[in-house]
């Protein structure tokens, strides 16, 4: 089970990873300026709908939001968007390249 503390910490981590202030994010989501701060400090909670808006704003899938093993989620999402535009031949080339690079550790 996911704890509220994990949720708050993960939100803070993802926001800081993107160098976004809590105030900036709150306003961008159409909320009052202390909205994100209140969530991160446990003074307020969020709805499913608001959580999905938070994920969209942070460019992270809901499943990646809860996966603390996912780092650089901004980069991953960007890579996925580029990958989706490739031809099948290009995609195969990139898969092979990534496989080779990951084995070179």
PDB file of C-alpha atoms in Angstrom:
ATOM      1  CA  UNK A   1       0.000   0.000   0.000  1.00  0.00           C
ATOM      2  CA  UNK A   2       1.206   3.499  -0.878  1.00  0.00           C
ATOM      3  CA  UNK A   3       1.494   5.816   2.102  1.00  0.00           C
ATOM      4  CA  UNK A   4       0.519   9.468   2.089  1.00  0.00           C
ATOM      5  CA  UNK A   5       4.102  10.274   3.019  1.00  0.00           C
ATOM      6  CA  UNK A   6       5.376   8.456  -0.088  1.00  0.00           C
ATOM      7  CA  UNK A   7       2.892  10.391  -2.236  1.00  0.00           C
ATOM      8  CA  UNK A   8       3.992  13.736  -0.782  1.00  0.00           C
ATOM      9  CA  UNK A   9       7.691  12.900  -1.089  1.00  0.00           C
ATOM     10  CA  UNK A  10       7.308  11.639  -4.647  1.00  0.00           C
ATOM     11  CA  UNK A  11       5.419  14.752  -5.697  1.00  0.00           C
ATOM     12  CA  UNK A  12       8.138  16.944  -4.171  1.00  0.00           C
ATOM     13  CA  UNK A  13      10.887  14.881  -5.829  1.00  0.00           C
ATOM     14  CA  UNK A  14       9.324  15.007  -9.301  1.00  0.00           C
ATOM     15  CA  UNK A  15       8.609  18.726  -8.990  1.00  0.00           C
ATOM     16  CA  UNK A  16      12.154  19.485  -7.826  1.00  0.00           C
ATOM     17  CA  UNK A  17      13.604  17.270 -10.564  1.00  0.00           C
ATOM     18  CA  UNK A  18      11.969  19.620 -13.042  1.00  0.00           C
ATOM     19  CA  UNK A  19      13.038  22.728 -11.095  1.00  0.00           C
ATOM     20  CA  UNK A  20       9.452  23.939 -10.651  1.00  0.00           C
ATOM     21  CA  UNK A  21       8.403  25.834  -7.548  1.00  0.00           C
ATOM     22  CA  UNK A  22       5.334  24.699  -5.635  1.00  0.00           C
ATOM     23  CA  UNK A  23       3.767  28.114  -6.267  1.00  0.00           C
ATOM     24  CA  UNK A  24       4.455  27.988 -10.003  1.00  0.00           C
ATOM     25  CA  UNK A  25       2.971  24.509 -10.288  1.00  0.00           C
ATOM     26  CA  UNK A  26      -0.093  25.431  -8.225  1.00  0.00           C
ATOM     27  CA  UNK A  27      -0.864  28.413 -10.440  1.00  0.00           C
ATOM     28  CA  UNK A  28      -0.224  26.438 -13.643  1.00  0.00           C
ATOM     29  CA  UNK A  29      -2.792  23.894 -12.452  1.00  0.00           C
ATOM     30  CA  UNK A  30      -5.327  26.677 -11.955  1.00  0.00           C
ATOM     31  CA  UNK A  31      -5.234  26.426  -8.166  1.00  0.00           C
ATOM     32  CA  UNK A  32      -4.375  28.897  -5.421  1.00  0.00           C
ATOM     33  CA  UNK A  33      -0.675  29.531  -4.928  1.00  0.00           C
ATOM     34  CA  UNK A  34      -0.362  27.262  -1.868  1.00  0.00           C
ATOM     35  CA  UNK A  35      -2.148  24.223  -3.366  1.00  0.00           C
ATOM     36  CA  UNK A  36       0.932  22.044  -4.003  1.00  0.00           C
ATOM     37  CA  UNK A  37       2.621  23.140  -0.779  1.00  0.00           C
ATOM     38  CA  UNK A  38      -0.445  22.044   1.196  1.00  0.00           C
ATOM     39  CA  UNK A  39      -0.392  18.623  -0.489  1.00  0.00           C
ATOM     40  CA  UNK A  40       3.347  18.189   0.097  1.00  0.00           C
ATOM     41  CA  UNK A  41       3.046  19.126   3.771  1.00  0.00           C
ATOM     42  CA  UNK A  42       0.027  16.898   4.386  1.00  0.00           C
ATOM     43  CA  UNK A  43      -2.343  19.782   5.097  1.00  0.00           C
ATOM     44  CA  UNK A  44      -4.484  18.867   2.106  1.00  0.00           C
ATOM     45  CA  UNK A  45      -5.117  15.917  -0.168  1.00  0.00           C
ATOM     46  CA  UNK A  46      -6.008  15.646  -3.820  1.00  0.00           C
ATOM     47  CA  UNK A  47      -8.709  14.050  -5.916  1.00  0.00           C
ATOM     48  CA  UNK A  48      -8.109  11.474  -8.632  1.00  0.00           C
ATOM     49  CA  UNK A  49      -8.902  14.101 -11.240  1.00  0.00           C
ATOM     50  CA  UNK A  50      -6.394  16.540  -9.721  1.00  0.00           C
ATOM     51  CA  UNK A  51      -3.801  13.775  -9.428  1.00  0.00           C
ATOM     52  CA  UNK A  52      -4.149  13.063 -13.155  1.00  0.00           C
ATOM     53  CA  UNK A  53      -3.711  16.787 -13.867  1.00  0.00           C
ATOM     54  CA  UNK A  54      -0.574  16.778 -11.703  1.00  0.00           C
ATOM     55  CA  UNK A  55       0.804  13.803 -13.653  1.00  0.00           C
ATOM     56  CA  UNK A  56       0.042  15.489 -16.962  1.00  0.00           C
ATOM     57  CA  UNK A  57       1.726  18.694 -15.822  1.00  0.00           C
ATOM     58  CA  UNK A  58       4.801  16.782 -14.655  1.00  0.00           C
ATOM     59  CA  UNK A  59       4.812  14.730 -17.900  1.00  0.00           C
ATOM     60  CA  UNK A  60       4.795  11.459 -15.984  1.00  0.00           C
ATOM     61  CA  UNK A  61       2.394   8.549 -16.223  1.00  0.00           C
ATOM     62  CA  UNK A  62       0.407   7.698 -13.096  1.00  0.00           C
ATOM     63  CA  UNK A  63       2.234   4.364 -12.854  1.00  0.00           C
ATOM     64  CA  UNK A  64       5.637   6.091 -13.102  1.00  0.00           C
ATOM     65  CA  UNK A  65       4.540   8.564 -10.444  1.00  0.00           C
ATOM     66  CA  UNK A  66       4.309   5.674  -7.989  1.00  0.00           C
ATOM     67  CA  UNK A  67       7.458   3.918  -9.216  1.00  0.00           C
ATOM     68  CA  UNK A  68      10.318   5.408  -7.221  1.00  0.00           C
ATOM     69  CA  UNK A  69      12.773   3.376  -9.303  1.00  0.00           C
ATOM     70  CA  UNK A  70      11.976   5.573 -12.278  1.00  0.00           C
ATOM     71  CA  UNK A  71      14.422   8.430 -12.410  1.00  0.00           C
ATOM     72  CA  UNK A  72      14.785  11.035 -15.101  1.00  0.00           C
ATOM     73  CA  UNK A  73      11.138  10.577 -15.978  1.00  0.00           C
ATOM     74  CA  UNK A  74      11.238  13.789 -18.013  1.00  0.00           C
ATOM     75  CA  UNK A  75      13.932  12.344 -20.252  1.00  0.00           C
ATOM     76  CA  UNK A  76      12.147   9.014 -20.528  1.00  0.00           C
ATOM     77  CA  UNK A  77       8.907  10.672 -21.617  1.00  0.00           C
ATOM     78  CA  UNK A  78      10.796  12.780 -24.159  1.00  0.00           C
ATOM     79  CA  UNK A  79      12.568   9.705 -25.558  1.00  0.00           C
ATOM     80  CA  UNK A  80       9.270   7.852 -25.822  1.00  0.00           C
ATOM     81  CA  UNK A  81       7.696  10.708 -27.760  1.00  0.00           C
ATOM     82  CA  UNK A  82      10.608  10.676 -30.242  1.00  0.00           C
ATOM     83  CA  UNK A  83      10.580   6.882 -30.458  1.00  0.00           C
ATOM     84  CA  UNK A  84       6.875   6.846 -31.354  1.00  0.00           C
ATOM     85  CA  UNK A  85       7.621   8.918 -34.466  1.00  0.00           C
ATOM     86  CA  UNK A  86      10.192   6.494 -35.889  1.00  0.00           C
ATOM     87  CA  UNK A  87       9.657   4.133 -38.792  1.00  0.00           C
ATOM     88  CA  UNK A  88       9.697   0.413 -37.922  1.00  0.00           C
ATOM     89  CA  UNK A  89      13.232   0.143 -39.335  1.00  0.00           C
ATOM     90  CA  UNK A  90      14.455   3.119 -37.297  1.00  0.00           C
ATOM     91  CA  UNK A  91      12.778   1.741 -34.160  1.00  0.00           C
ATOM     92  CA  UNK A  92      14.545  -1.602 -34.594  1.00  0.00           C
ATOM     93  CA  UNK A  93      17.868   0.176 -35.053  1.00  0.00           C
ATOM     94  CA  UNK A  94      17.301   2.184 -31.866  1.00  0.00           C
ATOM     95  CA  UNK A  95      16.307  -0.932 -29.885  1.00  0.00           C
ATOM     96  CA  UNK A  96      19.482  -2.663 -31.013  1.00  0.00           C
ATOM     97  CA  UNK A  97      21.582   0.377 -30.167  1.00  0.00           C
ATOM     98  CA  UNK A  98      20.033   0.704 -26.699  1.00  0.00           C
ATOM     99  CA  UNK A  99      20.536  -2.987 -26.080  1.00  0.00           C
ATOM    100  CA  UNK A 100      24.226  -2.708 -27.028  1.00  0.00           C
ATOM    101  CA  UNK A 101      24.689   0.387 -24.870  1.00  0.00           C
ATOM    102  CA  UNK A 102      23.061  -1.220 -21.841  1.00  0.00           C
ATOM    103  CA  UNK A 103      25.318  -4.264 -22.143  1.00  0.00           C
ATOM    104  CA  UNK A 104      28.442  -2.093 -22.298  1.00  0.00           C
ATOM    105  CA  UNK A 105      28.217  -1.128 -18.609  1.00  0.00           C
TER     106      UNK A 105
END
